[in-house]
Amino acid sequence: MNKKRVVVAMSGGVDSSVCAYILKQEGYEVIGLTMLKSPDDFKQTDMANGANKEANPELDIVYDARRVAEMLDIPYHTIDLKKYFKEKVIDYFVNEYVSGHTPNPCIICNKYLKFDALLKEALAHNAFYIATGHYARIQYRGSKGRYILKKAKDKAKDQSYALYRLSQFQLEHTLLPMGEYTKKEIRTIAKEANIPVASKPDSQEICFIDTDYKDFIKHVAPEYIVAGEFVDKKGN
């Protein structure tokens, strides 16, 4: 496989866009990729005002990612992971939540979906590496003969916890340029390079939830929402 070729996961945000930019500046042959994950039958609903967002929110992601790819003059395409995302991530999230547990869908997605899909695409394009906009660092420790995951330079933005379940094989083939920068530095790079999404706000929530958790579960798994009664210790 070509060690100077890398498949970059592009979400249309500033981090993944600068990730692609930095790697190209470092001499890598960069291929941009967006993974489509929201199921077609899932209409995100704004419960606060009752407005239904009929348009697929991923259209904006693809639009922004494609703009960045064109600006960087790199090949770009999308892959459909909707079926697998529902099976691996959304179903897990719902089952954990209704069981009284606190799910972390990002960890599950990274381990069993995102990085596997990226590596398959890398193999298809004869690329040795994949890359994401995560704030974390990977280091090979020769004394132990293994790769280790380390916190990012920007401790406030560190995302190493979300990658802790990655395998040695996945770590070996992953580049994480963001780990060596602060968020402020990334914003500066984006603006100086005239990247189209340089001023785009950071995403804060889980990617497939546009409202609060209970509204999401009520929408995708209404069978779990059952009316009940509040009673005191005396049974009133």
PDB file of N, CA and C in Angstrom, residues 47-139:
ATOM      1  N   MET A  47     -38.467  19.616  18.427  1.00  0.00           N
ATOM      2  CA  MET A  47     -39.598  19.479  19.328  1.00  0.00           C
ATOM      3  C   MET A  47     -39.985  20.803  19.987  1.00  0.00           C
ATOM      4  N   ALA A  48     -39.066  21.746  20.026  1.00  0.00           N
ATOM      5  CA  ALA A  48     -39.352  23.001  20.708  1.00  0.00           C
ATOM      6  C   ALA A  48     -40.418  23.811  19.988  1.00  0.00           C
ATOM      7  N   ASN A  49     -40.407  23.773  18.648  1.00  0.00           N
ATOM      8  CA  ASN A  49     -41.390  24.568  17.914  1.00  0.00           C
ATOM      9  C   ASN A  49     -42.217  23.721  16.954  1.00  0.00           C
ATOM     10  N   GLY A  50     -41.996  22.412  16.982  1.00  0.00           N
ATOM     11  CA  GLY A  50     -42.808  21.516  16.168  1.00  0.00           C
ATOM     12  C   GLY A  50     -42.455  21.516  14.700  1.00  0.00           C
ATOM     13  N   ALA A  51     -41.360  22.157  14.327  1.00  0.00           N
ATOM     14  CA  ALA A  51     -40.979  22.220  12.917  1.00  0.00           C
ATOM     15  C   ALA A  51     -40.268  20.948  12.510  1.00  0.00           C
ATOM     16  N   ASN A  52     -40.717  20.347  11.432  1.00  0.00           N
ATOM     17  CA  ASN A  52     -40.101  19.117  10.949  1.00  0.00           C
ATOM     18  C   ASN A  52     -39.070  19.442   9.883  1.00  0.00           C
ATOM     19  N   LYS A  53     -37.834  19.013  10.087  1.00  0.00           N
ATOM     20  CA  LYS A  53     -36.765  19.273   9.132  1.00  0.00           C
ATOM     21  C   LYS A  53     -36.785  18.186   8.066  1.00  0.00           C
ATOM     22  N   GLU A  54     -37.598  18.393   7.043  1.00  0.00           N
ATOM     23  CA  GLU A  54     -37.747  17.380   6.005  1.00  0.00           C
ATOM     24  C   GLU A  54     -36.459  17.181   5.223  1.00  0.00           C
ATOM     25  N   ALA A  55     -35.680  18.249   5.089  1.00  0.00           N
ATOM     26  CA  ALA A  55     -34.428  18.119   4.346  1.00  0.00           C
ATOM     27  C   ALA A  55     -33.436  17.289   5.148  1.00  0.00           C
ATOM     28  N   ASN A  56     -32.730  16.412   4.464  1.00  0.00           N
ATOM     29  CA  ASN A  56     -31.725  15.597   5.134  1.00  0.00           C
ATOM     30  C   ASN A  56     -30.582  16.493   5.602  1.00  0.00           C
ATOM     31  N   PRO A  57     -30.294  16.529   6.923  1.00  0.00           N
ATOM     32  CA  PRO A  57     -29.226  17.403   7.416  1.00  0.00           C
ATOM     33  C   PRO A  57     -27.862  17.058   6.845  1.00  0.00           C
ATOM     34  N   GLU A  58     -27.709  15.841   6.323  1.00  0.00           N
ATOM     35  CA  GLU A  58     -26.415  15.447   5.769  1.00  0.00           C
ATOM     36  C   GLU A  58     -26.111  16.148   4.448  1.00  0.00           C
ATOM     37  N   LEU A  59     -27.140  16.726   3.823  1.00  0.00           N
ATOM     38  CA  LEU A  59     -26.903  17.449   2.580  1.00  0.00           C
ATOM     39  C   LEU A  59     -25.969  18.631   2.821  1.00  0.00           C
ATOM     40  N   ASP A  60     -26.144  19.308   3.958  1.00  0.00           N
ATOM     41  CA  ASP A  60     -25.271  20.432   4.291  1.00  0.00           C
ATOM     42  C   ASP A  60     -23.843  19.958   4.532  1.00  0.00           C
ATOM     43  N   ILE A  61     -23.716  18.797   5.178  1.00  0.00           N
ATOM     44  CA  ILE A  61     -22.392  18.239   5.450  1.00  0.00           C
ATOM     45  C   ILE A  61     -21.666  17.936   4.145  1.00  0.00           C
ATOM     46  N   VAL A  62     -22.359  17.270   3.238  1.00  0.00           N
ATOM     47  CA  VAL A  62     -21.760  16.911   1.949  1.00  0.00           C
ATOM     48  C   VAL A  62     -21.419  18.164   1.149  1.00  0.00           C
ATOM     49  N   TYR A  63     -22.309  19.145   1.185  1.00  0.00           N
ATOM     50  CA  TYR A  63     -22.072  20.394   0.453  1.00  0.00           C
ATOM     51  C   TYR A  63     -20.794  21.071   0.939  1.00  0.00           C
ATOM     52  N   ASP A  64     -20.648  21.189   2.261  1.00  0.00           N
ATOM     53  CA  ASP A  64     -19.463  21.849   2.816  1.00  0.00           C
ATOM     54  C   ASP A  64     -18.193  21.039   2.561  1.00  0.00           C
ATOM     55  N   ALA A  65     -18.279  19.730   2.748  1.00  0.00           N
ATOM     56  CA  ALA A  65     -17.105  18.878   2.523  1.00  0.00           C
ATOM     57  C   ALA A  65     -16.667  18.933   1.061  1.00  0.00           C
ATOM     58  N   ARG A  66     -17.632  18.936   0.157  1.00  0.00           N
ATOM     59  CA  ARG A  66     -17.304  18.991  -1.273  1.00  0.00           C
ATOM     60  C   ARG A  66     -16.652  20.333  -1.634  1.00  0.00           C
ATOM     61  N   ARG A  67     -17.149  21.412  -1.030  1.00  0.00           N
ATOM     62  CA  ARG A  67     -16.547  22.731  -1.277  1.00  0.00           C
ATOM     63  C   ARG A  67     -15.081  22.747  -0.852  1.00  0.00           C
ATOM     64  N   VAL A  68     -14.808  22.173   0.303  1.00  0.00           N
ATOM     65  CA  VAL A  68     -13.435  22.132   0.804  1.00  0.00           C
ATOM     66  C   VAL A  68     -12.562  21.268  -0.105  1.00  0.00           C
ATOM     67  N   ALA A  69     -13.091  20.119  -0.521  1.00  0.00           N
ATOM     68  CA  ALA A  69     -12.333  19.219  -1.398  1.00  0.00           C
ATOM     69  C   ALA A  69     -11.996  19.896  -2.724  1.00  0.00           C
ATOM     70  N   GLU A  70     -12.948  20.636  -3.259  1.00  0.00           N
ATOM     71  CA  GLU A  70     -12.704  21.348  -4.512  1.00  0.00           C
ATOM     72  C   GLU A  70     -11.645  22.427  -4.325  1.00  0.00           C
ATOM     73  N   MET A  71     -11.722  23.115  -3.185  1.00  0.00           N
ATOM     74  CA  MET A  71     -10.738  24.160  -2.898  1.00  0.00           C
ATOM     75  C   MET A  71      -9.335  23.568  -2.763  1.00  0.00           C
ATOM     76  N   LEU A  72      -9.254  22.374  -2.133  1.00  0.00           N
ATOM     77  CA  LEU A  72      -7.961  21.711  -1.945  1.00  0.00           C
ATOM     78  C   LEU A  72      -7.520  20.932  -3.180  1.00  0.00           C
ATOM     79  N   ASP A  73      -8.421  20.798  -4.146  1.00  0.00           N
ATOM     80  CA  ASP A  73      -8.150  20.048  -5.375  1.00  0.00           C
ATOM     81  C   ASP A  73      -7.797  18.597  -5.069  1.00  0.00           C
ATOM     82  N   ILE A  74      -8.680  17.959  -4.285  1.00  0.00           N
ATOM     83  CA  ILE A  74      -8.499  16.541  -3.952  1.00  0.00           C
ATOM     84  C   ILE A  74      -9.750  15.777  -4.372  1.00  0.00           C
ATOM     85  N   PRO A  75      -9.632  14.497  -4.714  1.00  0.00           N
ATOM     86  CA  PRO A  75     -10.816  13.694  -5.045  1.00  0.00           C
ATOM     87  C   PRO A  75     -11.703  13.545  -3.813  1.00  0.00           C
ATOM     88  N   TYR A  76     -13.000  13.462  -4.043  1.00  0.00           N
ATOM     89  CA  TYR A  76     -13.949  13.385  -2.929  1.00  0.00           C
ATOM     90  C   TYR A  76     -15.126  12.503  -3.319  1.00  0.00           C
ATOM     91  N   HIS A  77     -15.590  11.679  -2.369  1.00  0.00           N
ATOM     92  CA  HIS A  77     -16.793  10.898  -2.606  1.00  0.00           C
ATOM     93  C   HIS A  77     -17.458  10.551  -1.282  1.00  0.00           C
ATOM     94  N   THR A  78     -18.631   9.964  -1.369  1.00  0.00           N
ATOM     95  CA  THR A  78     -19.380   9.573  -0.171  1.00  0.00           C
ATOM     96  C   THR A  78     -19.631   8.068  -0.196  1.00  0.00           C
ATOM     97  N   ILE A  79     -19.863   7.502   0.997  1.00  0.00           N
ATOM     98  CA  ILE A  79     -20.279   6.105   1.083  1.00  0.00           C
ATOM     99  C   ILE A  79     -21.499   6.022   1.993  1.00  0.00           C
ATOM    100  N   ASP A  80     -22.390   5.115   1.687  1.00  0.00           N
ATOM    101  CA  ASP A  80     -23.642   4.969   2.424  1.00  0.00           C
ATOM    102  C   ASP A  80     -23.488   3.928   3.532  1.00  0.00           C
ATOM    103  N   LEU A  81     -23.532   4.401   4.779  1.00  0.00           N
ATOM    104  CA  LEU A  81     -23.424   3.508   5.937  1.00  0.00           C
ATOM    105  C   LEU A  81     -24.699   3.524   6.781  1.00  0.00           C
ATOM    106  N   LYS A  82     -25.791   3.983   6.196  1.00  0.00           N
ATOM    107  CA  LYS A  82     -27.021   4.188   6.972  1.00  0.00           C
ATOM    108  C   LYS A  82     -27.525   2.914   7.643  1.00  0.00           C
ATOM    109  N   LYS A  83     -27.558   1.834   6.899  1.00  0.00           N
ATOM    110  CA  LYS A  83     -28.062   0.571   7.442  1.00  0.00           C
ATOM    111  C   LYS A  83     -27.194   0.108   8.611  1.00  0.00           C
ATOM    112  N   TYR A  84     -25.881   0.157   8.424  1.00  0.00           N
ATOM    113  CA  TYR A  84     -24.958  -0.311   9.459  1.00  0.00           C
ATOM    114  C   TYR A  84     -24.937   0.635  10.656  1.00  0.00           C
ATOM    115  N   PHE A  85     -25.113   1.926  10.395  1.00  0.00           N
ATOM    116  CA  PHE A  85     -25.127   2.895  11.485  1.00  0.00           C
ATOM    117  C   PHE A  85     -26.322   2.660  12.401  1.00  0.00           C
ATOM    118  N   LYS A  86     -27.459   2.358  11.810  1.00  0.00           N
ATOM    119  CA  LYS A  86     -28.640   2.081  12.631  1.00  0.00           C
ATOM    120  C   LYS A  86     -28.431   0.821  13.458  1.00  0.00           C
ATOM    121  N   GLU A  87     -27.893  -0.214  12.818  1.00  0.00           N
ATOM    122  CA  GLU A  87     -27.702  -1.491  13.515  1.00  0.00           C
ATOM    123  C   GLU A  87     -26.650  -1.399  14.619  1.00  0.00           C
ATOM    124  N   LYS A  88     -25.542  -0.721  14.328  1.00  0.00           N
ATOM    125  CA  LYS A  88     -24.413  -0.707  15.262  1.00  0.00           C
ATOM    126  C   LYS A  88     -24.496   0.407  16.302  1.00  0.00           C
ATOM    127  N   VAL A  89     -25.059   1.545  15.913  1.00  0.00           N
ATOM    128  CA  VAL A  89     -24.987   2.714  16.790  1.00  0.00           C
ATOM    129  C   VAL A  89     -26.342   3.140  17.353  1.00  0.00           C
ATOM    130  N   ILE A  90     -27.306   3.388  16.466  1.00  0.00           N
ATOM    131  CA  ILE A  90     -28.603   3.876  16.951  1.00  0.00           C
ATOM    132  C   ILE A  90     -29.307   2.834  17.804  1.00  0.00           C
ATOM    133  N   ASP A  91     -29.340   1.584  17.349  1.00  0.00           N
ATOM    134  CA  ASP A  91     -29.992   0.528  18.141  1.00  0.00           C
ATOM    135  C   ASP A  91     -29.289   0.350  19.486  1.00  0.00           C
ATOM    136  N   TYR A  92     -27.968   0.417  19.479  1.00  0.00           N
ATOM    137  CA  TYR A  92     -27.200   0.336  20.730  1.00  0.00           C
ATOM    138  C   TYR A  92     -27.584   1.479  21.662  1.00  0.00           C
ATOM    139  N   PHE A  93     -27.644   2.695  21.122  1.00  0.00           N
ATOM    140  CA  PHE A  93     -27.963   3.872  21.925  1.00  0.00           C
ATOM    141  C   PHE A  93     -29.330   3.733  22.581  1.00  0.00           C
ATOM    142  N   VAL A  94     -30.329   3.345  21.793  1.00  0.00           N
ATOM    143  CA  VAL A  94     -31.689   3.202  22.318  1.00  0.00           C
ATOM    144  C   VAL A  94     -31.744   2.110  23.379  1.00  0.00           C
ATOM    145  N   ASN A  95     -31.166   0.953  23.088  1.00  0.00           N
ATOM    146  CA  ASN A  95     -31.204  -0.170  24.037  1.00  0.00           C
ATOM    147  C   ASN A  95     -30.522   0.174  25.357  1.00  0.00           C
ATOM    148  N   GLU A  96     -29.396   0.854  25.282  1.00  0.00           N
ATOM    149  CA  GLU A  96     -28.690   1.245  26.502  1.00  0.00           C
ATOM    150  C   GLU A  96     -29.499   2.265  27.299  1.00  0.00           C
ATOM    151  N   TYR A  97     -30.054   3.227  26.596  1.00  0.00           N
ATOM    152  CA  TYR A  97     -30.773   4.306  27.280  1.00  0.00           C
ATOM    153  C   TYR A  97     -32.016   3.791  27.991  1.00  0.00           C
ATOM    154  N   VAL A  98     -32.794   2.946  27.323  1.00  0.00           N
ATOM    155  CA  VAL A  98     -34.025   2.435  27.949  1.00  0.00           C
ATOM    156  C   VAL A  98     -33.718   1.399  29.027  1.00  0.00           C
ATOM    157  N   SER A  99     -32.469   0.917  29.067  1.00  0.00           N
ATOM    158  CA  SER A  99     -32.068  -0.024  30.115  1.00  0.00           C
ATOM    159  C   SER A  99     -31.517   0.696  31.343  1.00  0.00           C
ATOM    160  N   GLY A 100     -31.517   2.024  31.285  1.00  0.00           N
ATOM    161  CA  GLY A 100     -31.043   2.799  32.418  1.00  0.00           C
ATOM    162  C   GLY A 100     -29.552   3.042  32.434  1.00  0.00           C
ATOM    163  N   HIS A 101     -28.882   2.748  31.319  1.00  0.00           N
ATOM    164  CA  HIS A 101     -27.442   2.966  31.224  1.00  0.00           C
ATOM    165  C   HIS A 101     -27.154   4.290  30.518  1.00  0.00           C
ATOM    166  N   THR A 102     -25.907   4.734  30.595  1.00  0.00           N
ATOM    167  CA  THR A 102     -25.497   5.947  29.891  1.00  0.00           C
ATOM    168  C   THR A 102     -24.657   5.547  28.682  1.00  0.00           C
ATOM    169  N   PRO A 103     -25.221   5.587  27.492  1.00  0.00           N
ATOM    170  CA  PRO A 103     -24.489   5.144  26.295  1.00  0.00           C
ATOM    171  C   PRO A 103     -23.472   6.177  25.828  1.00  0.00           C
ATOM    172  N   ASN A 104     -22.444   5.716  25.150  1.00  0.00           N
ATOM    173  CA  ASN A 104     -21.498   6.607  24.488  1.00  0.00           C
ATOM    174  C   ASN A 104     -21.393   6.148  23.036  1.00  0.00           C
ATOM    175  N   PRO A 105     -22.301   6.631  22.189  1.00  0.00           N
ATOM    176  CA  PRO A 105     -22.360   6.148  20.804  1.00  0.00           C
ATOM    177  C   PRO A 105     -21.117   6.458  19.986  1.00  0.00           C
ATOM    178  N   CYS A 106     -20.395   7.530  20.331  1.00  0.00           N
ATOM    179  CA  CYS A 106     -19.202   7.881  19.558  1.00  0.00           C
ATOM    180  C   CYS A 106     -18.122   6.806  19.665  1.00  0.00           C
ATOM    181  N   ILE A 107     -17.956   6.245  20.863  1.00  0.00           N
ATOM    182  CA  ILE A 107     -16.954   5.199  21.055  1.00  0.00           C
ATOM    183  C   ILE A 107     -17.306   3.967  20.230  1.00  0.00           C
ATOM    184  N   ILE A 108     -18.578   3.582  20.259  1.00  0.00           N
ATOM    185  CA  ILE A 108     -19.039   2.419  19.489  1.00  0.00           C
ATOM    186  C   ILE A 108     -18.895   2.676  17.995  1.00  0.00           C
ATOM    187  N   CYS A 109     -19.277   3.871  17.563  1.00  0.00           N
ATOM    188  CA  CYS A 109     -19.189   4.222  16.142  1.00  0.00           C
ATOM    189  C   CYS A 109     -17.742   4.195  15.657  1.00  0.00           C
ATOM    190  N   ASN A 110     -16.843   4.774  16.438  1.00  0.00           N
ATOM    191  CA  ASN A 110     -15.435   4.803  16.035  1.00  0.00           C
ATOM    192  C   ASN A 110     -14.854   3.402  15.905  1.00  0.00           C
ATOM    193  N   LYS A 111     -15.143   2.558  16.866  1.00  0.00           N
ATOM    194  CA  LYS A 111     -14.569   1.214  16.892  1.00  0.00           C
ATOM    195  C   LYS A 111     -15.144   0.309  15.805  1.00  0.00           C
ATOM    196  N   TYR A 112     -16.467   0.266  15.718  1.00  0.00           N
ATOM    197  CA  TYR A 112     -17.102  -0.753  14.882  1.00  0.00           C
ATOM    198  C   TYR A 112     -17.624  -0.256  13.537  1.00  0.00           C
ATOM    199  N   LEU A 113     -17.581   1.050  13.307  1.00  0.00           N
ATOM    200  CA  LEU A 113     -18.145   1.542  12.054  1.00  0.00           C
ATOM    201  C   LEU A 113     -17.186   2.488  11.331  1.00  0.00           C
ATOM    202  N   LYS A 114     -16.936   3.637  11.911  1.00  0.00           N
ATOM    203  CA  LYS A 114     -16.190   4.686  11.220  1.00  0.00           C
ATOM    204  C   LYS A 114     -14.797   4.238  10.777  1.00  0.00           C
ATOM    205  N   PHE A 115     -14.003   3.722  11.695  1.00  0.00           N
ATOM    206  CA  PHE A 115     -12.625   3.375  11.347  1.00  0.00           C
ATOM    207  C   PHE A 115     -12.550   2.125  10.476  1.00  0.00           C
ATOM    208  N   ASP A 116     -13.463   1.197  10.676  1.00  0.00           N
ATOM    209  CA  ASP A 116     -13.511   0.027   9.795  1.00  0.00           C
ATOM    210  C   ASP A 116     -13.842   0.444   8.367  1.00  0.00           C
ATOM    211  N   ALA A 117     -14.842   1.325   8.235  1.00  0.00           N
ATOM    212  CA  ALA A 117     -15.250   1.785   6.905  1.00  0.00           C
ATOM    213  C   ALA A 117     -14.123   2.556   6.228  1.00  0.00           C
ATOM    214  N   LEU A 118     -13.448   3.397   6.988  1.00  0.00           N
ATOM    215  CA  LEU A 118     -12.332   4.160   6.434  1.00  0.00           C
ATOM    216  C   LEU A 118     -11.205   3.248   5.963  1.00  0.00           C
ATOM    217  N   LEU A 119     -10.897   2.236   6.758  1.00  0.00           N
ATOM    218  CA  LEU A 119      -9.820   1.317   6.386  1.00  0.00           C
ATOM    219  C   LEU A 119     -10.174   0.505   5.144  1.00  0.00           C
ATOM    220  N   LYS A 120     -11.427   0.143   4.997  1.00  0.00           N
ATOM    221  CA  LYS A 120     -11.859  -0.570   3.790  1.00  0.00           C
ATOM    222  C   LYS A 120     -11.706   0.322   2.565  1.00  0.00           C
ATOM    223  N   GLU A 121     -12.058   1.608   2.725  1.00  0.00           N
ATOM    224  CA  GLU A 121     -11.891   2.548   1.621  1.00  0.00           C
ATOM    225  C   GLU A 121     -10.412   2.757   1.305  1.00  0.00           C
ATOM    226  N   ALA A 122      -9.601   2.822   2.346  1.00  0.00           N
ATOM    227  CA  ALA A 122      -8.161   2.987   2.139  1.00  0.00           C
ATOM    228  C   ALA A 122      -7.597   1.809   1.350  1.00  0.00           C
ATOM    229  N   LEU A 123      -8.011   0.610   1.717  1.00  0.00           N
ATOM    230  CA  LEU A 123      -7.558  -0.591   1.014  1.00  0.00           C
ATOM    231  C   LEU A 123      -7.975  -0.544  -0.450  1.00  0.00           C
ATOM    232  N   ALA A 124      -9.214  -0.095  -0.685  1.00  0.00           N
ATOM    233  CA  ALA A 124      -9.723  -0.016  -2.057  1.00  0.00           C
ATOM    234  C   ALA A 124      -8.936   0.987  -2.897  1.00  0.00           C
ATOM    235  N   HIS A 125      -8.353   1.991  -2.235  1.00  0.00           N
ATOM    236  CA  HIS A 125      -7.590   3.017  -2.951  1.00  0.00           C
ATOM    237  C   HIS A 125      -6.079   2.846  -2.778  1.00  0.00           C
ATOM    238  N   ASN A 126      -5.672   1.675  -2.279  1.00  0.00           N
ATOM    239  CA  ASN A 126      -4.251   1.387  -2.078  1.00  0.00           C
ATOM    240  C   ASN A 126      -3.574   2.430  -1.184  1.00  0.00           C
ATOM    241  N   ALA A 127      -4.336   2.942  -0.202  1.00  0.00           N
ATOM    242  CA  ALA A 127      -3.802   3.937   0.732  1.00  0.00           C
ATOM    243  C   ALA A 127      -3.428   3.258   2.047  1.00  0.00           C
ATOM    244  N   PHE A 128      -2.257   3.555   2.565  1.00  0.00           N
ATOM    245  CA  PHE A 128      -1.817   2.949   3.822  1.00  0.00           C
ATOM    246  C   PHE A 128      -2.504   3.593   5.018  1.00  0.00           C
ATOM    247  N   TYR A 129      -2.821   4.891   4.891  1.00  0.00           N
ATOM    248  CA  TYR A 129      -3.343   5.625   6.044  1.00  0.00           C
ATOM    249  C   TYR A 129      -4.785   6.104   5.874  1.00  0.00           C
ATOM    250  N   ILE A 130      -5.417   6.280   7.033  1.00  0.00           N
ATOM    251  CA  ILE A 130      -6.676   7.009   7.132  1.00  0.00           C
ATOM    252  C   ILE A 130      -6.426   8.152   8.111  1.00  0.00           C
ATOM    253  N   ALA A 131      -7.288   9.166   8.091  1.00  0.00           N
ATOM    254  CA  ALA A 131      -7.117  10.292   9.012  1.00  0.00           C
ATOM    255  C   ALA A 131      -8.467  10.882   9.372  1.00  0.00           C
ATOM    256  N   THR A 132      -8.560  11.404  10.596  1.00  0.00           N
ATOM    257  CA  THR A 132      -9.779  12.067  11.060  1.00  0.00           C
ATOM    258  C   THR A 132      -9.397  13.369  11.760  1.00  0.00           C
ATOM    259  N   GLY A 133     -10.401  14.154  12.092  1.00  0.00           N
ATOM    260  CA  GLY A 133     -10.172  15.425  12.774  1.00  0.00           C
ATOM    261  C   GLY A 133     -10.201  15.322  14.282  1.00  0.00           C
ATOM    262  N   HIS A 134     -10.023  14.124  14.824  1.00  0.00           N
ATOM    263  CA  HIS A 134     -10.020  13.958  16.282  1.00  0.00           C
ATOM    264  C   HIS A 134      -8.793  14.623  16.920  1.00  0.00           C
ATOM    265  N   TYR A 135      -9.018  15.180  18.093  1.00  0.00           N
ATOM    266  CA  TYR A 135      -7.919  15.756  18.871  1.00  0.00           C
ATOM    267  C   TYR A 135      -7.343  14.672  19.777  1.00  0.00           C
ATOM    268  N   ALA A 136      -6.307  14.013  19.297  1.00  0.00           N
ATOM    269  CA  ALA A 136      -5.618  12.947  20.029  1.00  0.00           C
ATOM    270  C   ALA A 136      -4.303  12.686  19.304  1.00  0.00           C
ATOM    271  N   ARG A 137      -3.430  11.898  19.931  1.00  0.00           N
ATOM    272  CA  ARG A 137      -2.144  11.580  19.310  1.00  0.00           C
ATOM    273  C   ARG A 137      -1.865  10.079  19.391  1.00  0.00           C
ATOM    274  N   ILE A 138      -1.164   9.578  18.397  1.00  0.00           N
ATOM    275  CA  ILE A 138      -0.775   8.164  18.355  1.00  0.00           C
ATOM    276  C   ILE A 138       0.745   8.092  18.303  1.00  0.00           C
ATOM    277  N   GLN A 139       1.304   7.231  19.131  1.00  0.00           N
ATOM    278  CA  GLN A 139       2.763   7.087  19.168  1.00  0.00           C
ATOM    279  C   GLN A 139       3.130   5.609  19.198  1.00  0.00           C
TER     280      GLN A 139
END
